[in-house]
Coordinates of C-alpha atoms in Angstrom, one line a residue:
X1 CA -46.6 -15.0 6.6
X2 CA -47.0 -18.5 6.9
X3 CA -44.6 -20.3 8.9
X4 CA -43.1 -24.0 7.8
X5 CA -45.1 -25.5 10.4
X6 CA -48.2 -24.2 9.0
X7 CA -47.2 -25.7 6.1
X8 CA -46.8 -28.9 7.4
X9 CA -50.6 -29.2 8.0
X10 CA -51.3 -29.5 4.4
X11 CA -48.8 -32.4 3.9
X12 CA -51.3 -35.5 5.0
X13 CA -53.3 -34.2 2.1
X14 CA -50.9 -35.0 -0.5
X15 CA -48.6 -37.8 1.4
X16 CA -48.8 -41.3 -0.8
X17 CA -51.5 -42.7 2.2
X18 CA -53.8 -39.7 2.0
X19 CA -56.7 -41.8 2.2
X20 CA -56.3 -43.3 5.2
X21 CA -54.9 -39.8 6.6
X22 CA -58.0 -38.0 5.7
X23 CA -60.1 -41.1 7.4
X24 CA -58.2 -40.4 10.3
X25 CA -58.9 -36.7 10.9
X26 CA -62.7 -37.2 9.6
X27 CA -63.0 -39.2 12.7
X28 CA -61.2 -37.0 15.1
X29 CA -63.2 -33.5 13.8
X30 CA -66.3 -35.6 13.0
X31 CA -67.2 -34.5 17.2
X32 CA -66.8 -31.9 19.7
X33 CA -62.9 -32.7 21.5
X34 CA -62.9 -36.1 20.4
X35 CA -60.2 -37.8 22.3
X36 CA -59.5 -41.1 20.8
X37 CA -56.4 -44.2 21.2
X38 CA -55.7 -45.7 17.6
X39 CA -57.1 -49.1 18.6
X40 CA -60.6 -46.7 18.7
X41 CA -60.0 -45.0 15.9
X42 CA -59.0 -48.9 14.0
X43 CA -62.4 -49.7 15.2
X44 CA -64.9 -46.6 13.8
X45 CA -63.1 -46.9 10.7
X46 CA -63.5 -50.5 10.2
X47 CA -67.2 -49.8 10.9
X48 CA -66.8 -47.5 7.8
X49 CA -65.5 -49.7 5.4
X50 CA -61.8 -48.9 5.8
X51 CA -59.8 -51.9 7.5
X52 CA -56.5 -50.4 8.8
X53 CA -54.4 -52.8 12.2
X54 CA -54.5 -50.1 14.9
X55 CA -50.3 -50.6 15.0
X56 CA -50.8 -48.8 11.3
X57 CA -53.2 -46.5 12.6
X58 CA -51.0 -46.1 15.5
X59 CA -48.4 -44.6 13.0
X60 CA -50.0 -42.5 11.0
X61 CA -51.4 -40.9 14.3
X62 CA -47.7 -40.1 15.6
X63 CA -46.8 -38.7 11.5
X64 CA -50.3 -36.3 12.1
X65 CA -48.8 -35.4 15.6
X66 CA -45.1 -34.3 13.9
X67 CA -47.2 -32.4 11.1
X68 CA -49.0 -30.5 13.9
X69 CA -52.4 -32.0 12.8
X70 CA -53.3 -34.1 16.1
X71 CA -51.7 -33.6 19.7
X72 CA -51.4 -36.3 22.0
X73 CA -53.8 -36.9 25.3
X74 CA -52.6 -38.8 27.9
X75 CA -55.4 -40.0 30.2
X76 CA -55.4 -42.8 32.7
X77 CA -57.1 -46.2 31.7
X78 CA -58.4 -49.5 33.6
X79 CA -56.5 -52.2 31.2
X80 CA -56.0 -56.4 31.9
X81 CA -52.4 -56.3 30.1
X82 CA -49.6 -54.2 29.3
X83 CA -50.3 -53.9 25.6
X84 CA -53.7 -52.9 26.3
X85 CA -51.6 -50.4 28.8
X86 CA -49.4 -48.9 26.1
X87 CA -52.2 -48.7 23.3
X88 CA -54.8 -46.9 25.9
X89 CA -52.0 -44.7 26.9
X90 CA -51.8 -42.7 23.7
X91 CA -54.5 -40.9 23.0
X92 CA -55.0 -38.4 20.5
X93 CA -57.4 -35.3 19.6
X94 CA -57.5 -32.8 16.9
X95 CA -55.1 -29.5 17.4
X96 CA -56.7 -26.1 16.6
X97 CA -55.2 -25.7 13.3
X98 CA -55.3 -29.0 12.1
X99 CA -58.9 -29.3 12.8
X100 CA -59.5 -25.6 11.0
X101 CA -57.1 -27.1 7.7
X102 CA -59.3 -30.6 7.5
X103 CA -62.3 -29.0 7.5
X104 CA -61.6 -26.5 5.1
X105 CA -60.2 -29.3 3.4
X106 CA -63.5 -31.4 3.4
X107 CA -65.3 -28.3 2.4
X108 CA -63.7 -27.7 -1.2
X109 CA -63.4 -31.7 -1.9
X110 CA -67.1 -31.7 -1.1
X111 CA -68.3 -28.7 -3.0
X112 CA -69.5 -28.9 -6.6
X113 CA -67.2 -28.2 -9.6
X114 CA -69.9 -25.5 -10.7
X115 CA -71.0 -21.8 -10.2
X116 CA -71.4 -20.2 -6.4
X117 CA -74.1 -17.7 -5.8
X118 CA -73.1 -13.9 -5.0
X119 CA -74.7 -13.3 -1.5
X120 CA -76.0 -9.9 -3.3
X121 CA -78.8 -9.5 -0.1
X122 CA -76.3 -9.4 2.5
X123 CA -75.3 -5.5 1.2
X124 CA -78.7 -4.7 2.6
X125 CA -77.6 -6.3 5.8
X126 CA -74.7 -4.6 6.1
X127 CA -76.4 -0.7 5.6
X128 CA -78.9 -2.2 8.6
X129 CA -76.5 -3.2 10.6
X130 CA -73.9 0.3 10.2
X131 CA -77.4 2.2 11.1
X132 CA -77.6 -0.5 14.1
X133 CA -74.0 0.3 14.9
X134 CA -74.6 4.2 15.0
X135 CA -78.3 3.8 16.9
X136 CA -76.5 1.4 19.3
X137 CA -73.3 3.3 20.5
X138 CA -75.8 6.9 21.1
X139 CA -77.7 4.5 23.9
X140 CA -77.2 5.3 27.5
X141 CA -74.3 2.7 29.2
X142 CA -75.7 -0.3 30.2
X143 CA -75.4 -3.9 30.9
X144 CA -76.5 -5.1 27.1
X145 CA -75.2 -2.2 25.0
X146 CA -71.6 -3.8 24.8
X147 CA -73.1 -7.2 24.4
X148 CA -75.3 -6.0 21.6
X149 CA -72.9 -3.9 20.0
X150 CA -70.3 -6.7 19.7
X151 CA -73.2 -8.8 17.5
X152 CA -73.6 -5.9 15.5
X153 CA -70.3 -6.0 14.5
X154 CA -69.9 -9.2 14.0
X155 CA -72.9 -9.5 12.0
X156 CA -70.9 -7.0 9.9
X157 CA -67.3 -8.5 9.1
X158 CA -69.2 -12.0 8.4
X159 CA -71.5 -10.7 6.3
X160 CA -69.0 -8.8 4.0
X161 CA -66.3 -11.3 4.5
X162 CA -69.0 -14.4 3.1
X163 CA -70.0 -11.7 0.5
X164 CA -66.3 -11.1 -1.0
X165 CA -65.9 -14.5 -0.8
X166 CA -68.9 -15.4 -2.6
X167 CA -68.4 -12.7 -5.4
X168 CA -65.0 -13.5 -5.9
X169 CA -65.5 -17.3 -6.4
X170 CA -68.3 -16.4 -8.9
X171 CA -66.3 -14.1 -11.1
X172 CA -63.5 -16.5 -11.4
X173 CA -65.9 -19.2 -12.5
X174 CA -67.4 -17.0 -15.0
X175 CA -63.3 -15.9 -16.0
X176 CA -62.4 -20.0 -16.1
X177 CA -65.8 -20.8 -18.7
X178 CA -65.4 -17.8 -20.8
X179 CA -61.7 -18.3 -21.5
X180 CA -62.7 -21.7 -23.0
X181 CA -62.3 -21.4 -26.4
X182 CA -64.7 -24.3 -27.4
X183 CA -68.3 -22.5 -26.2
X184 CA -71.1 -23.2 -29.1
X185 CA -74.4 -22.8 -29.7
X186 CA -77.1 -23.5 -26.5
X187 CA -73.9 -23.2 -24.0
X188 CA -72.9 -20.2 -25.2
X189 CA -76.7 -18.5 -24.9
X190 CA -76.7 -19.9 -21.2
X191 CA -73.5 -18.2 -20.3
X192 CA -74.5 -15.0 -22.1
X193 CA -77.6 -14.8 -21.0
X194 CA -75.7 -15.8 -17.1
X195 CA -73.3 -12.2 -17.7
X196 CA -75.8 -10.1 -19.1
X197 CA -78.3 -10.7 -16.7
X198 CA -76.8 -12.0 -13.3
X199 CA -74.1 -9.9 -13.8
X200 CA -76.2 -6.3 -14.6
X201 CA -78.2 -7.2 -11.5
X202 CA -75.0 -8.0 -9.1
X203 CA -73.9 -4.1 -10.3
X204 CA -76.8 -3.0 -9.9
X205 CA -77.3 -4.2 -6.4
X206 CA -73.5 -2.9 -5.4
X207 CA -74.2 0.6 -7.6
X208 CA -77.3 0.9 -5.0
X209 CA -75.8 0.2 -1.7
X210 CA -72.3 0.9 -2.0
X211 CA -72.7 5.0 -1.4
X212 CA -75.1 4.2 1.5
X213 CA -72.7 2.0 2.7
X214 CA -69.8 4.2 2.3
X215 CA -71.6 7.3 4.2
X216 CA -72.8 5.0 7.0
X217 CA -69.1 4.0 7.4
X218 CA -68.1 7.9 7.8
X219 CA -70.9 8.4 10.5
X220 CA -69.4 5.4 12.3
X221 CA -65.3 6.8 11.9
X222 CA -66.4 9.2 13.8
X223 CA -67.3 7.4 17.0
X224 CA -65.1 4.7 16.1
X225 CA -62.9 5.3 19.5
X226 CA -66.3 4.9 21.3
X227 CA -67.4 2.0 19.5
X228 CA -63.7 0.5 19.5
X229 CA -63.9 1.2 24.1
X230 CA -67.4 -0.2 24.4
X231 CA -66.1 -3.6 22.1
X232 CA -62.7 -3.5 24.7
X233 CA -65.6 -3.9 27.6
X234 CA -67.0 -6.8 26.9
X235 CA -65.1 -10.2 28.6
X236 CA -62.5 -11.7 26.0
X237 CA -60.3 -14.6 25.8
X238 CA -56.9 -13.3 27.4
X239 CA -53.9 -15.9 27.5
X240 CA -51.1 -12.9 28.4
X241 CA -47.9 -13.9 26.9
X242 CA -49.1 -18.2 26.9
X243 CA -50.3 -17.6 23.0
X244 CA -51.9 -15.1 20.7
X245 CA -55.6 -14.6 20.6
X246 CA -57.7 -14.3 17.3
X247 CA -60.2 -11.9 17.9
X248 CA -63.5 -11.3 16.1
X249 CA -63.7 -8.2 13.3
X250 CA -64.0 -5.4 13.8
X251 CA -62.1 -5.1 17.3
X252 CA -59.2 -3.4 15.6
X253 CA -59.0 0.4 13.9
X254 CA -57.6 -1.1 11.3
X255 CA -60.5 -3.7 10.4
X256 CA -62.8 -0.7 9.9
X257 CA -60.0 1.4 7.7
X258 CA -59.9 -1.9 5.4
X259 CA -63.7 -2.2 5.2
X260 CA -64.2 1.7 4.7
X261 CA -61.6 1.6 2.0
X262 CA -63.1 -1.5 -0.3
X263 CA -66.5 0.8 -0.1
X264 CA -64.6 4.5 -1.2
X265 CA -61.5 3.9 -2.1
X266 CA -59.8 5.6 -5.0
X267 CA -59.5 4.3 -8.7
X268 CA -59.0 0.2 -8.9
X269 CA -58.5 -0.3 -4.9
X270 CA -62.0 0.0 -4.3
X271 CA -64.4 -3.1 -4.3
X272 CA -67.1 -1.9 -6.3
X273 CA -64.4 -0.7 -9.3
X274 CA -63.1 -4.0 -9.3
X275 CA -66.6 -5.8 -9.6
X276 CA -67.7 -3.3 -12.9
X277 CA -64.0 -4.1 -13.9
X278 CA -63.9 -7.8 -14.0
X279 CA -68.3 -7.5 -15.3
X280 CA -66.1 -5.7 -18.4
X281 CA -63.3 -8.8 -18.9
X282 CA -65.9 -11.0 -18.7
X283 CA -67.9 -9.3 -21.7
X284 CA -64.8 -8.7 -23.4
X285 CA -64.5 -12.5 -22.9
X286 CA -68.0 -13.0 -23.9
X287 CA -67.0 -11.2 -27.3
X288 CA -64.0 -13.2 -28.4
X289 CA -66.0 -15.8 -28.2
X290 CA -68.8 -14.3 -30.6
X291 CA -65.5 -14.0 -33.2
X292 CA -64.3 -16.8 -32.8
X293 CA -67.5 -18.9 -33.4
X294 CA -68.1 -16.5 -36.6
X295 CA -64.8 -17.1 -38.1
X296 CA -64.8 -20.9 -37.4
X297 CA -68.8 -21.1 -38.0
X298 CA -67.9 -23.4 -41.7
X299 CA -65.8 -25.9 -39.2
X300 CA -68.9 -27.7 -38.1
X301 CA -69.0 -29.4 -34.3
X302 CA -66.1 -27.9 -32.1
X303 CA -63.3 -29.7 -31.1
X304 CA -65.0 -30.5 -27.6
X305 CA -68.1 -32.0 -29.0
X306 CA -65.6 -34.4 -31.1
X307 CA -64.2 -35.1 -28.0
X308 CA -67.1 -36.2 -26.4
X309 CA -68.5 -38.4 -28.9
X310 CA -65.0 -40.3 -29.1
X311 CA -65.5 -40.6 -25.4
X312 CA -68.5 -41.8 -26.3
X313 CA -67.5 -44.3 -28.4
X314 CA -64.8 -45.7 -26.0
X315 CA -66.9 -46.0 -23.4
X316 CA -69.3 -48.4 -25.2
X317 CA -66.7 -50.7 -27.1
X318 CA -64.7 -53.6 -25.8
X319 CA -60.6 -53.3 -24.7
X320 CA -60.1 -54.5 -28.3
X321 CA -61.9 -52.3 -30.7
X322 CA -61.7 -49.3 -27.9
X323 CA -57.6 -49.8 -28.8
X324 CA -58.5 -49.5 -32.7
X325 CA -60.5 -46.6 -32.4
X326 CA -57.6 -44.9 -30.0
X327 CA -55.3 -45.7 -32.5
X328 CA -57.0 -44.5 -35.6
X329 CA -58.2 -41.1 -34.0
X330 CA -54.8 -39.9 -32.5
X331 CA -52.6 -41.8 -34.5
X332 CA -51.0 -44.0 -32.5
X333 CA -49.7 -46.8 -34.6
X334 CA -47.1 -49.2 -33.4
X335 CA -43.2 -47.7 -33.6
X336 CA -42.2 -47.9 -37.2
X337 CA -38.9 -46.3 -39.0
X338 CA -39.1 -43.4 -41.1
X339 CA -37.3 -44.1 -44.6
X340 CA -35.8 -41.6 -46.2
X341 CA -35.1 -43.5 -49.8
X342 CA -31.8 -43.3 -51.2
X343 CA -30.1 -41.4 -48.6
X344 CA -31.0 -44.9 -46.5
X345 CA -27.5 -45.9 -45.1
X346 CA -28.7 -49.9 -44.9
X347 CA -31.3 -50.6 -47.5
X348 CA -32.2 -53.3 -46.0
X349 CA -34.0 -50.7 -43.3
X350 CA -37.6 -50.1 -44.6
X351 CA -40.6 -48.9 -43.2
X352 CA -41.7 -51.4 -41.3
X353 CA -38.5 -51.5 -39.3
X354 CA -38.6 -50.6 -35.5
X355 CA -36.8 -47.4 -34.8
X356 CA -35.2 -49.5 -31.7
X357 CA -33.5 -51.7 -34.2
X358 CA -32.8 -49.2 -37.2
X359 CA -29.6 -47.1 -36.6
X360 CA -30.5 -43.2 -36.5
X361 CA -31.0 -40.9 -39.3
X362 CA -31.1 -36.9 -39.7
X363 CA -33.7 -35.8 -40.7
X364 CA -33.7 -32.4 -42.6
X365 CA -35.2 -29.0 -40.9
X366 CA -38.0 -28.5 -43.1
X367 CA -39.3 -32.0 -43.0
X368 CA -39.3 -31.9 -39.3
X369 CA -41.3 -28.9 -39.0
X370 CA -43.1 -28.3 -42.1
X371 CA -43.4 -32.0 -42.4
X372 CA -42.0 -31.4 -46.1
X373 CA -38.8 -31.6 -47.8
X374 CA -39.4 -28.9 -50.4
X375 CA -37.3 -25.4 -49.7
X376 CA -39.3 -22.7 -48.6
X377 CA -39.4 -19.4 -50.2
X378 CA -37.5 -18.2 -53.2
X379 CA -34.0 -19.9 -54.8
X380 CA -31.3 -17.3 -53.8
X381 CA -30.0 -15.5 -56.7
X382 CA -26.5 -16.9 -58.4
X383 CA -23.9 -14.7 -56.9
X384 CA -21.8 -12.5 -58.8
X385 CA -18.3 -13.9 -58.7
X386 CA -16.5 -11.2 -60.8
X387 CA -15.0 -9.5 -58.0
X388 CA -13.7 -12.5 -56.8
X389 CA -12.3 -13.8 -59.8
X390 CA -10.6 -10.5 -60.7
X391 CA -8.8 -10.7 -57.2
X392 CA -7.8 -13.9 -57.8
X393 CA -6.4 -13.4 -61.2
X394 CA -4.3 -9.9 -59.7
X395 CA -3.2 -12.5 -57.2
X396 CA -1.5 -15.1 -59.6
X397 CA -0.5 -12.5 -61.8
X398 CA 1.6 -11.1 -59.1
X399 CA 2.9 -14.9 -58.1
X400 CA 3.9 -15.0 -61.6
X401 CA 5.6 -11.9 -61.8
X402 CA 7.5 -13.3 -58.7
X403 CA 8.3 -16.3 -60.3
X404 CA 9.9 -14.9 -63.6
X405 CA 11.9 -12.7 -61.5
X406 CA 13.2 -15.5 -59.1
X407 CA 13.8 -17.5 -62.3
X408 CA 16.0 -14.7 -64.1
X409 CA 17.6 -14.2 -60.5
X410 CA 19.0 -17.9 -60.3
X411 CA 19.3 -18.3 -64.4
X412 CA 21.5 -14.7 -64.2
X413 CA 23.5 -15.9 -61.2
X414 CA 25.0 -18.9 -62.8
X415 CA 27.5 -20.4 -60.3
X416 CA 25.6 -19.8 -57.1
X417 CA 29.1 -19.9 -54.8
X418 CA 29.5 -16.2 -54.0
X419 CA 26.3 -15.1 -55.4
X420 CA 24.1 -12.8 -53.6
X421 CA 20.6 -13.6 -54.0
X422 CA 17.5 -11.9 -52.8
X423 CA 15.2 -13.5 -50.1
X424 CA 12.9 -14.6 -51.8
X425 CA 15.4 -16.4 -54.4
X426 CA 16.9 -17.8 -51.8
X427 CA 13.6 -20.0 -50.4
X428 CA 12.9 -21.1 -54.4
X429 CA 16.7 -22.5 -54.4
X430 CA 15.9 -24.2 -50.1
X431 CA 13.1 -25.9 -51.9
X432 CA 15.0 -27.0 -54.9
X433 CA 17.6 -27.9 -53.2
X434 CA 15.9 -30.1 -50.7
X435 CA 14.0 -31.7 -53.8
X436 CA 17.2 -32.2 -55.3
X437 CA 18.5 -34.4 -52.3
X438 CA 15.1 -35.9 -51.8
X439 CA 15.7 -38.1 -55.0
X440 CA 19.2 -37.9 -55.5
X441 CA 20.5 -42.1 -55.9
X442 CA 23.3 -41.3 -54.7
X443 CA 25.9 -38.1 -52.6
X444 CA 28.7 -38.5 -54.7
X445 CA 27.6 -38.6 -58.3
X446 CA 26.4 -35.6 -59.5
X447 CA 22.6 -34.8 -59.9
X448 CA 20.3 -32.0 -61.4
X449 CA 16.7 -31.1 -60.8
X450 CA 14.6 -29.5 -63.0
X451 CA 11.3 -26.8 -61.9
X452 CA 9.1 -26.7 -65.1
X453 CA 7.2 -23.7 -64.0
X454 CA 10.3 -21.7 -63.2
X455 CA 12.4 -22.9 -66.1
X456 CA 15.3 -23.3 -63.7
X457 CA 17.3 -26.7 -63.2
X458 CA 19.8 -26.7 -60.1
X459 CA 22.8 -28.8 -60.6
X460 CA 24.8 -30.8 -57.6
X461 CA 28.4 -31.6 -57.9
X462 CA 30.0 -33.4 -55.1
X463 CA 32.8 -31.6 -53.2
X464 CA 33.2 -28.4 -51.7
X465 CA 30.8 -25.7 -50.8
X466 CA 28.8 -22.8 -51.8
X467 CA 27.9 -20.0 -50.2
X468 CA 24.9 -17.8 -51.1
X469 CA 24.6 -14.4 -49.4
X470 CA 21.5 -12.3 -49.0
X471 CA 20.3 -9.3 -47.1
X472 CA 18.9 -11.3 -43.9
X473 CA 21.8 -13.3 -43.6
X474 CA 24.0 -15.7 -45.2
X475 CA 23.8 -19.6 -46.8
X476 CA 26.4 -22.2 -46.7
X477 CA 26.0 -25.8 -48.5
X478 CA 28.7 -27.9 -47.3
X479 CA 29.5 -31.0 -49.6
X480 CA 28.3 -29.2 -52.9
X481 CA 28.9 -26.7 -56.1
X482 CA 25.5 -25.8 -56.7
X483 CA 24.8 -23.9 -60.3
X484 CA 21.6 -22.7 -61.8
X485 CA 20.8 -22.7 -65.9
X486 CA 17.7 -21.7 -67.7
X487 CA 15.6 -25.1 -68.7
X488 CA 17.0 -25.3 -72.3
X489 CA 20.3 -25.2 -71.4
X490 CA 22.4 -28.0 -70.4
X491 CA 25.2 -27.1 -69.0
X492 CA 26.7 -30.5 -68.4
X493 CA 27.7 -31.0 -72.5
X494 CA 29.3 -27.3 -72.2
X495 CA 31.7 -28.3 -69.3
X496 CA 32.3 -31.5 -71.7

């Protein structure tokens, strides 16, 4: 797993002055150990075209040294001042990583944007070279064996390692052109013509040595403790505990067991499974294609040849006309307000009106994404209100019913001081009562009230109290005789 510090070798390569960091390391891996001050380095890359002030170059130098991209080299220098002194005295060379990141680096910005041949021949190399292995471990001990052996298995691992890699970047090329959706006519016969012929003659190539290769690869399991003691013998690199040591392929067990494994092993882990399986997604590919091209054959030029002639076409007009053709291709007129008509809340808005100036409007669901007002789909159905109505009708039936009996309650009840009312005659006569005294002109002079939809008046007369009793509890109205009459009555000219 990569560490945070490995990480940090990648960071020059995106950092705001990647150019002049990329300068920088192209001269320091551009030699052998090159050990060079940042006035030196200034100097080659003004040669180059690049004109940096070595105190700049001076500080991207230390940023490459915190990345882990350079390490610095102190050496001893004849100088005439001290600033000569102090810029000779840091010196700089690649480290072993950085050097390995920049040139893989350089490698992929440098390498075409197109199709990479499959190093198909290098199968054939590898069945050699197991027969080598086999030949060369059976050979009496001497001097050469080891030395010879450890070629041979070299040869091996870089030979399958360059032809995975190859393979690999050629299948996702083929994946990244067959997924376009825009292939017509003599483009689409070149890449057909690529898959069913370059393709049948990769399989065919791994369909003929793959078996070999896998029963070479048993022979050698079987000496592989001999092979592995021989490859111990020959003189390494040994730094103890000082740092770790990438060895060569093939050194380890487990280097074979991951090479005897892509060449036998079961179902989709093995290599050669994978290579028929991604031949058969790219012809699947290859046939959504053929669809789509029938089903779209009445549309004319694809979407990508329009393309390119309007690219065309901008690349030969002026800044003037190149802006009118933008415009009337895409659309892209200056900002104007969208007007609504009547539902407008300023009339004075209209279509030519910036929508920076105009105040904002809603604008309905449909017209936003169907780009139409009209209702989609069916009118719903007037709903059937007859259950509704008949509930509400019940319900002021009942309120009615309530109402006539409150009404012959009070009307029955005459003087109301003593009565004993229910409670729902009681609330009717709060309400009245508080109507009453609402608009009464006046405490002392007696007043009435009359409630049309009852046909109930209350009457008022100053002095004394009533009382009013009722099963939750009792009433007292202190400064009045209260009396209830049906609506036709009037009881006033009886007490006269």
């Amino acid at each position: 797993m990569s560490t945070p510090a490995h990480l940090d070798l990648f960071r020059y390569l995106a950092a705001d002055e990647r150019v002049e960091y990329v300068a920088i390391m192209t001269r320091f891996t551009a030699s052998l150990l090159a050990d060079m001050s940042a006035a030196t380095v200034a100097e080659q890359l003004g040669r180059d075209g690049l004109l940096l002030d070595a105190d700049v170059v001076e500080s991207r130098c230390r940023q490459l040294v915190r990345w882990g991209n350079l390490v610095p080299s102190l050496r001893d220098a004849r100088v005439t001042t001290v600033q000569d002194y102090l810029r000779a005295r840091s010196r700089y060379q690649v480290s072993s990583l950085g050097g390995r990141v920049h040139r893989s680096a350089v490698e992929i910005m440098e390498a075409a944007d197109g199709a990479r041949e499959v190093a198909r021949e290098l199968l054939g190399e590898i069945a050699e070279s197991l027969s080598e292995v086999i030949t060369t471990v059976q050979l009496p001990m001497s001097s050469d064996r080891a030395d010879r052996l450890a070629g041979i298995v070299t040869t091996i691992f870089n030979n399958q390692r360059l032809f995975t890699a190859s393979v690999t970047d050629f299948y996702a090329y083929l994946a990244g052109v067959l997924s376009r959706f825009d292939l017509h006519g003599a483009e689409y016969a070149q890449f057909k013509g690529l898959l069913l012929d370059y393709v049948d003659l990769i399989t065919a190539d791994v369909n003929r040595h793959a078996p070999l290769i896998a029963d070479r690869l048993t022979s050698v399991s079987q000496n592989l403790d001999e092979i592995l003691a021989v490859l111990d013998s020959v003189p390494r690199l040994e730094l103890g505990n000082l740092a770790a040591v990438e060895r060569s392929g093939g050194r380890n067990r487990s280097d074979w067991e991951q090479l005897q494994q892509w060449y036998t092993g079961s179902g989709q882990d093995s290599g050669p499974a994978q290579l028929r399986a991604a031949a058969g997604q790219a012809l699947g590919q290859l046939l959504v294609n053929a669809k789509r091209m029938l089903h779209s054959s009445s549309t004319g030029f694809s979407r990508r040849a329009d393309l390119l002639r309007l690219a065309g076409w901008l690349n030969q007009s002026g800044d003037r006309e190149a802006h009118r053709i933008f415009a009337a291709a895409f659309g892209a007129w200056s900002t104007r307000h969208l007007s609504l008509g009547p539902e407008e809340p300023d009339p004075r808005i209209g279509p030519m009106t910036s929508w920076v100036a105009a105040d904002p409007i809603d604008v309905p669901v449909s017209l936003r994404q169907r780009g139409t007002r009209a209702a989609k789909g069916r009118s719903a159905r007037v709903p059937d209100i007859s259950a509704d109505r008949a509930i509400v009708e019940a319900a002021v039936r009942a309120e009615a019913e309530r109402n006539a009996q409150v009404a012959a309650e009070l009307s029955a009840a005459g003087q109301l001081d003593g009565a004993h009312l229910s409670p729902h005659a009681r609330a009717v006569l709060l309400d009245e009562l508080a109507r009453l005294l609402a608009t009464a002109p006046d405490s002392a002079v007696s007043a009435s009230i009359t409630n049309q939809d009852l046909g109930v008046i209350l009457h008022a007369v100053p002095g004394g109290s009533t009382t009013v009793t009722s099963t939750d509890g009792s009433l007292v109205v202190h400064g009045y005789q209260l009396r209830c009459s049906p609506a036709d009555e009037n009881p006033w000219e009886q007490a006269q």
